[in-house]
Short mmCIF file of C-alpha atoms in Angstrom, two decimals:
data_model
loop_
_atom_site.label_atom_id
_atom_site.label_comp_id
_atom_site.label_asym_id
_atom_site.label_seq_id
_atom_site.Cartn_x
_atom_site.Cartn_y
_atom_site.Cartn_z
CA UNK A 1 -10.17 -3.87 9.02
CA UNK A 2 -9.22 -2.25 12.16
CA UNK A 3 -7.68 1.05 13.42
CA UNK A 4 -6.69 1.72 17.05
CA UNK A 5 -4.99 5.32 18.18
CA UNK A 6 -3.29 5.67 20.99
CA UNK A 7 -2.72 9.47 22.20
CA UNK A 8 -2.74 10.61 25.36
CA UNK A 9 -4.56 13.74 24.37
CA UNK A 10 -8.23 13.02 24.61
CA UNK A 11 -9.34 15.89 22.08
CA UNK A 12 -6.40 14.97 19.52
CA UNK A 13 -7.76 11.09 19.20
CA UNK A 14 -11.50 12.00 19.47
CA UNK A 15 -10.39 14.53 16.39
CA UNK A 16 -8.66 11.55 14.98
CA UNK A 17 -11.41 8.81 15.62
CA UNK A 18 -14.38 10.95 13.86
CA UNK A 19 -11.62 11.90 10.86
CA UNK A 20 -11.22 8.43 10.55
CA UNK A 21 -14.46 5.94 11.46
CA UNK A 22 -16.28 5.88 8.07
CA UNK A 23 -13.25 3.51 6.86
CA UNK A 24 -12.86 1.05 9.72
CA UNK A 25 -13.86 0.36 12.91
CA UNK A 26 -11.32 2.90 15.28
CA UNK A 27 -10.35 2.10 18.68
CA UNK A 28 -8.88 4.33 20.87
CA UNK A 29 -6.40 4.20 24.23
CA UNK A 30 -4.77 6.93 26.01
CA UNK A 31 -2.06 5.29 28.14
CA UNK A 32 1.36 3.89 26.91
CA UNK A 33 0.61 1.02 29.55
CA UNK A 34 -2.49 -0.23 27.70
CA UNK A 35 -0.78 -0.60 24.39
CA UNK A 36 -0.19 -4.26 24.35
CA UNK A 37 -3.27 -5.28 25.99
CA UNK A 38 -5.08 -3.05 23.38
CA UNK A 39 -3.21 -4.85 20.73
CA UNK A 40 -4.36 -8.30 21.29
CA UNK A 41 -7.94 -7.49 22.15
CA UNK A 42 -8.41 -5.12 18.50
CA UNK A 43 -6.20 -6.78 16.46
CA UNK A 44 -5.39 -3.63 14.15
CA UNK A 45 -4.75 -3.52 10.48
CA UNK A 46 -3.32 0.37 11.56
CA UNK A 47 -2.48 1.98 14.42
CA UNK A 48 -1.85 5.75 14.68
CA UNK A 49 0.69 5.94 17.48
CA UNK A 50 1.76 9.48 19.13
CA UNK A 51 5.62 9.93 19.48
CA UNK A 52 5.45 11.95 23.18
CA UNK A 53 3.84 11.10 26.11
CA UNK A 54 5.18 13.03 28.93
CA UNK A 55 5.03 17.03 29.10
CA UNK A 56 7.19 19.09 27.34
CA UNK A 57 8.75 16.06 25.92
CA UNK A 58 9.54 16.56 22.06
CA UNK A 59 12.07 13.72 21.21
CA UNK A 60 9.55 11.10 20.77
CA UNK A 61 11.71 8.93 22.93
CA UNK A 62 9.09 6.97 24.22
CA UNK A 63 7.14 6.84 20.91
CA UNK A 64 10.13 4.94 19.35
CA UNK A 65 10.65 2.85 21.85
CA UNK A 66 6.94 1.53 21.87
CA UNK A 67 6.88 1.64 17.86
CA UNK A 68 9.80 -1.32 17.91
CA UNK A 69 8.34 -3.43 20.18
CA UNK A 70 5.10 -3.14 17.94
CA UNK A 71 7.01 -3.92 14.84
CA UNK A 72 8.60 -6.85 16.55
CA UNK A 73 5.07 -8.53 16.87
CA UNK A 74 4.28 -11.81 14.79
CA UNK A 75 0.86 -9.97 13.85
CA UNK A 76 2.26 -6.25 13.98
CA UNK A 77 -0.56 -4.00 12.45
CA UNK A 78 1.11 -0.64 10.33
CA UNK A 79 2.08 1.76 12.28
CA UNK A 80 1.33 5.61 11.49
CA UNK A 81 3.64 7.95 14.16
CA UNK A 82 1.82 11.13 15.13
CA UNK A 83 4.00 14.13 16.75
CA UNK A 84 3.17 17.65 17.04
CA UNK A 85 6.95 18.41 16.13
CA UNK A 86 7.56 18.27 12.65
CA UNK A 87 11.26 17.29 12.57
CA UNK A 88 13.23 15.23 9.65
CA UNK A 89 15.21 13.45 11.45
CA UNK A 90 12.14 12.11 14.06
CA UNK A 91 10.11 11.39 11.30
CA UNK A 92 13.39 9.22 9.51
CA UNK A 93 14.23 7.77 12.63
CA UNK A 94 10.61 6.28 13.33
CA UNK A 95 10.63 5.32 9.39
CA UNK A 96 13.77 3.14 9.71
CA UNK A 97 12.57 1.71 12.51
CA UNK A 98 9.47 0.06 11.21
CA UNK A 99 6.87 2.79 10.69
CA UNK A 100 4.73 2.92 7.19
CA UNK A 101 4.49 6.52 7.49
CA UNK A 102 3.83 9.74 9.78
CA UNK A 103 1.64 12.51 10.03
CA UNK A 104 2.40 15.47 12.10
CA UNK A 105 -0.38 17.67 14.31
CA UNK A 106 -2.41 19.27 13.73
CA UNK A 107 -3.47 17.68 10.59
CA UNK A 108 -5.46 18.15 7.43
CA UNK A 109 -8.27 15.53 7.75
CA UNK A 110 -7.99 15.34 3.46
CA UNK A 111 -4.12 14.37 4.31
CA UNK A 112 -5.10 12.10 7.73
CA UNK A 113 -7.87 10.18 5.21
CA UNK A 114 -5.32 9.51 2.33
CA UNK A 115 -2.95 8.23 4.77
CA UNK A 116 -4.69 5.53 6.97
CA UNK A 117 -6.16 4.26 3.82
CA UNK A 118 -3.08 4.06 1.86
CA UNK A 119 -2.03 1.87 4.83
CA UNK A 120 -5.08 -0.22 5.02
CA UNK A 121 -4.89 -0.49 1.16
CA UNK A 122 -1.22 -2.42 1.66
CA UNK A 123 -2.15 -4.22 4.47
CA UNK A 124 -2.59 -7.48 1.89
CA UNK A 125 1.12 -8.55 1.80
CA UNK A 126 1.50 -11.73 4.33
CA UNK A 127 4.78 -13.54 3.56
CA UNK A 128 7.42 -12.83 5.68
CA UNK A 129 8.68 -8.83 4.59
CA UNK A 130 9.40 -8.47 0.68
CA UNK A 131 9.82 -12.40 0.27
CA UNK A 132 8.34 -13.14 -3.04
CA UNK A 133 7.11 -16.29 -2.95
CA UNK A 134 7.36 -19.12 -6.25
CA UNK A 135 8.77 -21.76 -8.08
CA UNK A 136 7.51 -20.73 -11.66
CA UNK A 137 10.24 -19.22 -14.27
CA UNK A 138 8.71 -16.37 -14.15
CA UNK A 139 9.05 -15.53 -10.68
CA UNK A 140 13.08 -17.53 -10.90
CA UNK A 141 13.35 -14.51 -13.45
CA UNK A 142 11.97 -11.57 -11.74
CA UNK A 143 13.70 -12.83 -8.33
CA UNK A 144 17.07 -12.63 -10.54
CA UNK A 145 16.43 -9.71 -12.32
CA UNK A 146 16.44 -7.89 -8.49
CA UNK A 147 18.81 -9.50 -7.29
CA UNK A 148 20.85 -7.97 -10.63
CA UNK A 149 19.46 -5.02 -10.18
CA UNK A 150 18.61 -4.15 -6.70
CA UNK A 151 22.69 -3.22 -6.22
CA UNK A 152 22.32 -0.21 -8.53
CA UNK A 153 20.53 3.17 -8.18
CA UNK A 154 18.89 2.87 -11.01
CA UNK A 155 15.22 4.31 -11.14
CA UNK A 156 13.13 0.83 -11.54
CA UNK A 157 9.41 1.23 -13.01
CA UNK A 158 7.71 -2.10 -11.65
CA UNK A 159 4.84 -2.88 -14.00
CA UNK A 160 1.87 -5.36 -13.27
CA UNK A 161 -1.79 -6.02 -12.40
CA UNK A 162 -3.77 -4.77 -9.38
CA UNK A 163 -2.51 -7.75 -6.35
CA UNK A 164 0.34 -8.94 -8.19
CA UNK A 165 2.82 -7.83 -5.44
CA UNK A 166 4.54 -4.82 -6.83
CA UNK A 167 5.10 -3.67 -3.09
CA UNK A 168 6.86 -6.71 -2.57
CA UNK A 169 9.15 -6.45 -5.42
CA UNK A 170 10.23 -2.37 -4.30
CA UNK A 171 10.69 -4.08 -0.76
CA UNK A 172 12.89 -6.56 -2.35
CA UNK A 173 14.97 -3.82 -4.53
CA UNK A 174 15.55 -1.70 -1.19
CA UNK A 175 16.81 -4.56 0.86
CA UNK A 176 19.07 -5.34 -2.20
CA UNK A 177 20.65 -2.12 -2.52
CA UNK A 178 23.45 -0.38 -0.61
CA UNK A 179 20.67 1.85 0.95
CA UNK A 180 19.17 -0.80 2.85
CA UNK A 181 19.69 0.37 6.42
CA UNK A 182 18.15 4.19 4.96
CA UNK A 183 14.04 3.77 5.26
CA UNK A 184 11.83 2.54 2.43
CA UNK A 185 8.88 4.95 2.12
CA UNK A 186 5.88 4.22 -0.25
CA UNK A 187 3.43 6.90 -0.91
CA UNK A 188 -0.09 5.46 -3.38
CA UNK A 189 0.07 8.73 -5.51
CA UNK A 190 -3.92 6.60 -6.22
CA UNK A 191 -4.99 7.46 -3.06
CA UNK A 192 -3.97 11.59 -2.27
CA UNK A 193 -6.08 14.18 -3.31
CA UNK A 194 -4.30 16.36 -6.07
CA UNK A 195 -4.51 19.02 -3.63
CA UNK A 196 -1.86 17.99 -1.63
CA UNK A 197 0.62 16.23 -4.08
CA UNK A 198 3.01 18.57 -3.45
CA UNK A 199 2.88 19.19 -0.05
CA UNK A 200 3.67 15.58 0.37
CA UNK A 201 6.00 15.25 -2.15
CA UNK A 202 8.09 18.13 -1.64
CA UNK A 203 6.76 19.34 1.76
CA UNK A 204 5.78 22.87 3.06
CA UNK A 205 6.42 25.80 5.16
CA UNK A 206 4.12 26.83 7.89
CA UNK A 207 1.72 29.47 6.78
CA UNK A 208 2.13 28.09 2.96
CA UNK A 209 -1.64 27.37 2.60
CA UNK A 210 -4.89 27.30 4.39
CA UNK A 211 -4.37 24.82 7.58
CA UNK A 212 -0.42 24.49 7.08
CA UNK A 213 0.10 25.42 10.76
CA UNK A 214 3.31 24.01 10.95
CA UNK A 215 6.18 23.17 9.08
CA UNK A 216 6.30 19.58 7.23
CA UNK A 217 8.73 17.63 5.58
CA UNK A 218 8.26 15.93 2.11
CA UNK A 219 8.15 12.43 1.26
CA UNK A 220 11.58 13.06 -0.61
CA UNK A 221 13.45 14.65 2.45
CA UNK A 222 11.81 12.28 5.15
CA UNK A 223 13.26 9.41 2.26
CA UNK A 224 16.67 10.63 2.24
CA UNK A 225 19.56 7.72 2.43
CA UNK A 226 16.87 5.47 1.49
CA UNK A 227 13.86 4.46 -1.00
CA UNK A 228 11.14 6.36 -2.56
CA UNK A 229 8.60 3.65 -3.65
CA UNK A 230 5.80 6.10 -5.75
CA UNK A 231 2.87 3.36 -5.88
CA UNK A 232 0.59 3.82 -8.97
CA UNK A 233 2.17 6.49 -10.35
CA UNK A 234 -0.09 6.08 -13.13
CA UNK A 235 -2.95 7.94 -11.64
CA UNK A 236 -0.79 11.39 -10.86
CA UNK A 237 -2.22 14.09 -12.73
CA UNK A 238 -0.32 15.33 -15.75
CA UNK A 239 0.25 19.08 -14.21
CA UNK A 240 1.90 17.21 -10.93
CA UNK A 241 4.08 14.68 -13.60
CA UNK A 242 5.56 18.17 -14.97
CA UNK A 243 6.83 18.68 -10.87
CA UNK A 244 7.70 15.67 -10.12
CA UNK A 245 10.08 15.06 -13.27
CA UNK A 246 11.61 18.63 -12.58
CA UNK A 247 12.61 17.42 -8.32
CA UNK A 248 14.09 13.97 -10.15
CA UNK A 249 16.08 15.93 -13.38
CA UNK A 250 17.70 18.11 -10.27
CA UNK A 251 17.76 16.37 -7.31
CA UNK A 252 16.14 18.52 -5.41
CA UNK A 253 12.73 19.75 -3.92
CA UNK A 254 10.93 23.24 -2.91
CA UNK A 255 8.57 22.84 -0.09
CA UNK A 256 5.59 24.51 -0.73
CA UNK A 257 6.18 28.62 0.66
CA UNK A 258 9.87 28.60 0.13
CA UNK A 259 11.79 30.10 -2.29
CA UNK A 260 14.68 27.73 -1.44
CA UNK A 261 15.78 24.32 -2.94
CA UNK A 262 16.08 21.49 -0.46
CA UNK A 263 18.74 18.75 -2.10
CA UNK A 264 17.52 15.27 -2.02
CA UNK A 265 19.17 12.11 -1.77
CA UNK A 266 17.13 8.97 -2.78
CA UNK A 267 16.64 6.19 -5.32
CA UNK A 268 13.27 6.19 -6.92
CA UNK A 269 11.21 2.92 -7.80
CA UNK A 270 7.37 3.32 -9.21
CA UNK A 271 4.60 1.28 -9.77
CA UNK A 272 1.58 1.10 -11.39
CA UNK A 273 -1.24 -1.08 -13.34
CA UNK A 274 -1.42 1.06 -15.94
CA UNK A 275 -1.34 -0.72 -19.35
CA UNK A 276 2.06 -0.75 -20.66
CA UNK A 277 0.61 1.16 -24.35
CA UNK A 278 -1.40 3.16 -22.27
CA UNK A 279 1.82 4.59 -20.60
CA UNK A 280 3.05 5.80 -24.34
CA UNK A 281 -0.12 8.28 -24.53
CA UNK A 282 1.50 11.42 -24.17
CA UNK A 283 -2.00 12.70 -23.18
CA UNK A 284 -2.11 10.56 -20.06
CA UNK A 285 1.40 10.67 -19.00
CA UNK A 286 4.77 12.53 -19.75
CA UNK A 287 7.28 10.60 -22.38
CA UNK A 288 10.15 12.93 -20.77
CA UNK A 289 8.60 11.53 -17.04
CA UNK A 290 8.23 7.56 -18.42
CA UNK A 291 11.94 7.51 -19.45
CA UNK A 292 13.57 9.26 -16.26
CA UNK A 293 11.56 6.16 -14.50
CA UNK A 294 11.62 3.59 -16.60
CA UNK A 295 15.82 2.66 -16.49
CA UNK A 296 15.37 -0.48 -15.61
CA UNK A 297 11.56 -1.96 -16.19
CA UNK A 298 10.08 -5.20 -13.84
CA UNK A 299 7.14 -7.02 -15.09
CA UNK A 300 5.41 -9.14 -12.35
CA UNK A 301 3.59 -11.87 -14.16
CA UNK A 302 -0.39 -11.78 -13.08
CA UNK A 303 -0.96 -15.34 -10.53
CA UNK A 304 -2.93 -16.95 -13.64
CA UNK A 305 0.39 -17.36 -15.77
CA UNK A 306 2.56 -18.69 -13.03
CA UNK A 307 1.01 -22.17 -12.56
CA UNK A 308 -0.59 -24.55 -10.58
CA UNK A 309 2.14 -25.13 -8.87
CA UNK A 310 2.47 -21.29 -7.46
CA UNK A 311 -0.72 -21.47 -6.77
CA UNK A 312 -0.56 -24.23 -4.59
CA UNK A 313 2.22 -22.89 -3.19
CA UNK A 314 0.45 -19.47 -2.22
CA UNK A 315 -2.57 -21.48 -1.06
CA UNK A 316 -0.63 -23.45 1.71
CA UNK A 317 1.82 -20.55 2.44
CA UNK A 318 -1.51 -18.41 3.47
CA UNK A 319 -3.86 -21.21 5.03
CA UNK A 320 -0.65 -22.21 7.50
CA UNK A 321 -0.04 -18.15 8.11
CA UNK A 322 -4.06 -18.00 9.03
CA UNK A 323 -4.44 -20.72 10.90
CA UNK A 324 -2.74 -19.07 13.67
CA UNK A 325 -0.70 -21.83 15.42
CA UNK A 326 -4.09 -24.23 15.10
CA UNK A 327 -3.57 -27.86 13.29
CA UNK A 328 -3.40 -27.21 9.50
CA UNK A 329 -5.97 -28.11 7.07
CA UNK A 330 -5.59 -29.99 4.14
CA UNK A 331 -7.61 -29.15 0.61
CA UNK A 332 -9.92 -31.75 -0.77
CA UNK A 333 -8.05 -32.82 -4.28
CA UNK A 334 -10.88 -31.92 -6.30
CA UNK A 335 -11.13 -28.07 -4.85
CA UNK A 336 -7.29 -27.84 -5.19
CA UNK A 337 -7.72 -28.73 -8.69
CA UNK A 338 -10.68 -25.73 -8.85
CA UNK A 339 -8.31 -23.43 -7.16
CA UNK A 340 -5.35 -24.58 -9.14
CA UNK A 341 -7.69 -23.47 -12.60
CA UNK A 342 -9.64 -20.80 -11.13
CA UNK A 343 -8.10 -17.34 -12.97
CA UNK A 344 -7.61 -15.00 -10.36
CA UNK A 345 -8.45 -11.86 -11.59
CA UNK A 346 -7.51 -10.27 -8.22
CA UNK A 347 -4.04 -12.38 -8.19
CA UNK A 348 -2.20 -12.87 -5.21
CA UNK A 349 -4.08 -10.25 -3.28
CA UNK A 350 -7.37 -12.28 -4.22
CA UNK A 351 -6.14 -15.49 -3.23
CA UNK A 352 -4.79 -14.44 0.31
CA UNK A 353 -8.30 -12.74 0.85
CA UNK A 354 -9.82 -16.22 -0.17
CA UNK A 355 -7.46 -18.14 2.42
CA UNK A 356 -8.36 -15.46 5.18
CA UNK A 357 -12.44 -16.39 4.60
CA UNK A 358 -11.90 -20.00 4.42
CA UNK A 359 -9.88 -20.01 7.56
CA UNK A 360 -12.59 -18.10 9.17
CA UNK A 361 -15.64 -19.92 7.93
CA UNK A 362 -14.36 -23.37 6.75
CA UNK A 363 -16.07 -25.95 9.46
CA UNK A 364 -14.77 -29.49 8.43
CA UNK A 365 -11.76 -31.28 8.89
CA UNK A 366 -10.54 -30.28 5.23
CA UNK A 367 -11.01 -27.35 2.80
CA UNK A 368 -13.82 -27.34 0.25
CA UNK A 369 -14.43 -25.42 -2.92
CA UNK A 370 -17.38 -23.44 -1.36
CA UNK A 371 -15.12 -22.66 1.96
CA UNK A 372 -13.38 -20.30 -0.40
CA UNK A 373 -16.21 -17.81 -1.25
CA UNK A 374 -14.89 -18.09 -5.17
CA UNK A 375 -17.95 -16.87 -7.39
CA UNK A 376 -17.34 -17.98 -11.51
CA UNK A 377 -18.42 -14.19 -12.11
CA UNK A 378 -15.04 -12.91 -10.62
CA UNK A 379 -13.11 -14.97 -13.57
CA UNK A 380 -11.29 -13.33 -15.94
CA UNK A 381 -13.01 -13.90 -19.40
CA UNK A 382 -10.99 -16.55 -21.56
CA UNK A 383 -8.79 -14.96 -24.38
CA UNK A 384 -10.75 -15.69 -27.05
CA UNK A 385 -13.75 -13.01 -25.28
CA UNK A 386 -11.96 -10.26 -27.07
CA UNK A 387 -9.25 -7.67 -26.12
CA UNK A 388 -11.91 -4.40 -25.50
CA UNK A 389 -10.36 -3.24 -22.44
CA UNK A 390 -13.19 -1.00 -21.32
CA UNK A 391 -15.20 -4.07 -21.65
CA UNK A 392 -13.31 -5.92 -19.55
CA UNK A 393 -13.05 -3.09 -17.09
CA UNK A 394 -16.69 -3.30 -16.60
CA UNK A 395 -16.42 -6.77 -16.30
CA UNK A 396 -13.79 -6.84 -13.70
CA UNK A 397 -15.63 -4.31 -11.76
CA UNK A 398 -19.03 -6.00 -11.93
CA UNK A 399 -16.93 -9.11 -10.54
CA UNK A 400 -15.61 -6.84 -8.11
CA UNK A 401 -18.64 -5.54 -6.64
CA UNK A 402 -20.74 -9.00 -7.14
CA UNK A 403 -17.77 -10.52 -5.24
CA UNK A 404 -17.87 -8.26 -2.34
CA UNK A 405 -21.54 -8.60 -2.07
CA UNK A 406 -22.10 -4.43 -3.18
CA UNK A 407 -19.52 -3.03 -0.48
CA UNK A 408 -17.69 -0.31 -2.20
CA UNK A 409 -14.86 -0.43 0.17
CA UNK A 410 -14.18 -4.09 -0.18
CA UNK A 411 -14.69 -4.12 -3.96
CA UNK A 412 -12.12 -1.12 -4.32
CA UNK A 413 -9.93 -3.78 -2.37
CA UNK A 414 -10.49 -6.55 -3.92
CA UNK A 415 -9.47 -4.34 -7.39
CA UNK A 416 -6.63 -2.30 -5.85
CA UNK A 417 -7.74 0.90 -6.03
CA UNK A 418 -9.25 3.80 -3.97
CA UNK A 419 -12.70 4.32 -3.02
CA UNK A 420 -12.59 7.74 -5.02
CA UNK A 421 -11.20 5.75 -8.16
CA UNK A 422 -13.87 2.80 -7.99
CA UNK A 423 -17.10 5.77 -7.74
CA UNK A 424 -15.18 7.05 -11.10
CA UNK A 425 -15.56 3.77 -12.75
CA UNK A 426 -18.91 3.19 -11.71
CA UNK A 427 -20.01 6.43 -13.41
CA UNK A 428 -17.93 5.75 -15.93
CA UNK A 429 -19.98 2.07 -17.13
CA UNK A 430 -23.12 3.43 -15.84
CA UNK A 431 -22.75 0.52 -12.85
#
């Protein structure tokens, strides 16, 4: 993983690169001229790009201009847009065309943090944009069931393990509906401090808190027109449920320091991999909350009960997209066969991770077993091992961690959830 910045303002990307280097390498150019060059050399999973570039400018023009010609790249990295001017209709503008999100300056380094690796987090999806890829029923069934839905603005709660490609399926519901050409914005509701919930929710006024030197708009006004995609909306805390079912009851928001109501229009999908019965505890999460999201409900089957034929699929779909324009490499029948049994516990997330290390490390003219780094501790224990879920918590994260050779960051990866959540479950099983 990779960040580059590019700001002209020497201070405000030194700020940014210290903020930001204890999650990836961060690269840093100052000039709109060495954007493209800088692209090719780093090869970014993010890039933080500033909107304004000339003096006194405040349009972010030139910001725009450079974001779609990023987006337009066959290996486009996700773009952040940084202004100093924190205006709706910038910050929509720079979401329809192709950003994943924007920050305005100065920043909260808490807020800067959750952002970047909320991006970095969603940087697994590799099939062409919100194409969900499979010839098993079950994904004939989900594929119709958003195509059937998608045209409505009903609130859709898309339910499913960690890497099953519950991005994909909100990307797939936007481009369905009739608010398509509005922006799609996701927020990981995992990955933000509770702190700041409602400042980027609902947004705030300057002066509201301690660093809220300017004005900022909320996720649901920068949405408006469009789709709010609320990823793992499991994890939100049950005093910020109690706010966030009040702005979807009236259809509108109060930024943080204001007394006024903001009116919001947008279509709300969430997420999570929260058990389905653990959902229906009314001490983890709101009944009134579950039924205002849960019109319409999407299960995305895990990767283990979709077939060897999806899986073979997925495996050539992701070798070809890694191989980069070189010849493609076949796999040796009896690791396909491996492959084709292996369980997955990471799913599709896991798999594409696996076809990214063989493609980097594979050395012979076809693909082996061992070129795919698959360990038989990261397999999901058989059904008959029992149904204790905190068991096979522990289990998975002891996979996890064995898989990613102890790296905390790339075990939270590899199980879909934040750094912060993956210390919790560590304490938690005494790991």
């Amino acid at each position: 993983m990779t960040i580059l910045i590019l700001d002209d303002d020497p201070d405000v990307a030194l700020a940014a690169r210290l903020a930001l280097r204890k999650l990836a390498p961060v690269a840093v150019r100052h000039a709109p001229t060495e954007l493209m060059a800088a692209l090719d050399e780093t090869r970014p999973d993010v890039l933080l790009l500033d909107m304004n570039f000339t003096p006194g400018a405040s349009d972010g023009a030139a910001g725009l201009a450079l974001l779609r010609e990023v987006v337009a790249r066959r290996d486009a990295p996700a773009v952040i847009v940084m202004t100093a001017y924190a205006e709706v209709e910038l910050a929509v503008q720079a979401l329809k065309a192709g950003a994943v999100d924007f920050i305005t300056k100065p920043w909260a380094n808490e807020r800067l943090l959750a952002c970047v690796q909320a991006a970095l987090a969603r940087r697994a999806p590799a099939p062409p944009v919100g194409e969900l890829l499979g010839d098993s029923a079950a994904m004939q069934s989900l594929r119709a069931q958003i195509a059937q839905v998608g045209a409505s603005e009903a609130s859709v709660l898309i339910l499913g393990e960690n890497g099953v490609g519950k991005e994909l399926v909100a990307r797939a519901l936007h481009r369905a509906s009739p608010r398509a050409a509005g922006p799609l914005l996701a927020v990981d509701m995992g990955a933000l401090p509770e702190a700041l919930v409602e400042s980027e929710l609902f947004g705030h006024r300057r002066g509201s808190f301690t660093d809220a030197r300017e004005a900022r708009p909320g996720r649901f006004v920068a949405a408006a027109g469009g789709t709010l995609f609320l990823d793992e909306i499991g994890n939100l805390p049950l005093a910020q449920q109690a706010k966030l079912l009040a702005a979807l009851e009236r259809r509108e928001v109060t930024p943080l320091g204001s007394d006024k109501p903001v009116p919001v229009d947008v279509r709300v999908l969430a997420a999570t991999n929260v058990p389905e019965a653990a959902l229906l505890d009314a001490q983890r999460f709101r009944p009134d909350l579950l039924y205002r999201l849960n019109t319409v409900v999407l299960r995305v089957p895990p990767l283990r009960e979709r077939g060897a034929v999806d899986v073979a699929l997925l495996l050539r779909h992701h070798l070809a997209h890694f191989a980069q324009g070189r010849p493609a490499r076949d796999i040796e029948a009896d690791a396909l066969a491996r492959l084709c049994a292996y369980r997955w516990p990471g799913n599709v997330r896991e798999l594409r991770q696996a076809c990214e290390r063989a493609s980097l490390l594979a050395r012979g003219s076809v693909f082996t077993w061992a070129d795919f780094g698959l360990a038989d501790v990261a397999a999901v224990p058989s059904p008959d091992a029992g149904l204790d879920l905190t068991q096979r918590e522990r289990e998975a994260v002891q996979a996890a961690l064995a898989q990613a050779g102890g790296n905390i960051s790339q075990a939270a990866r590899l199980l879909g959830v934040s750094r912060a959540a993956l210390y919790r479950k560590l304490d938690k099983h005494g790991l």
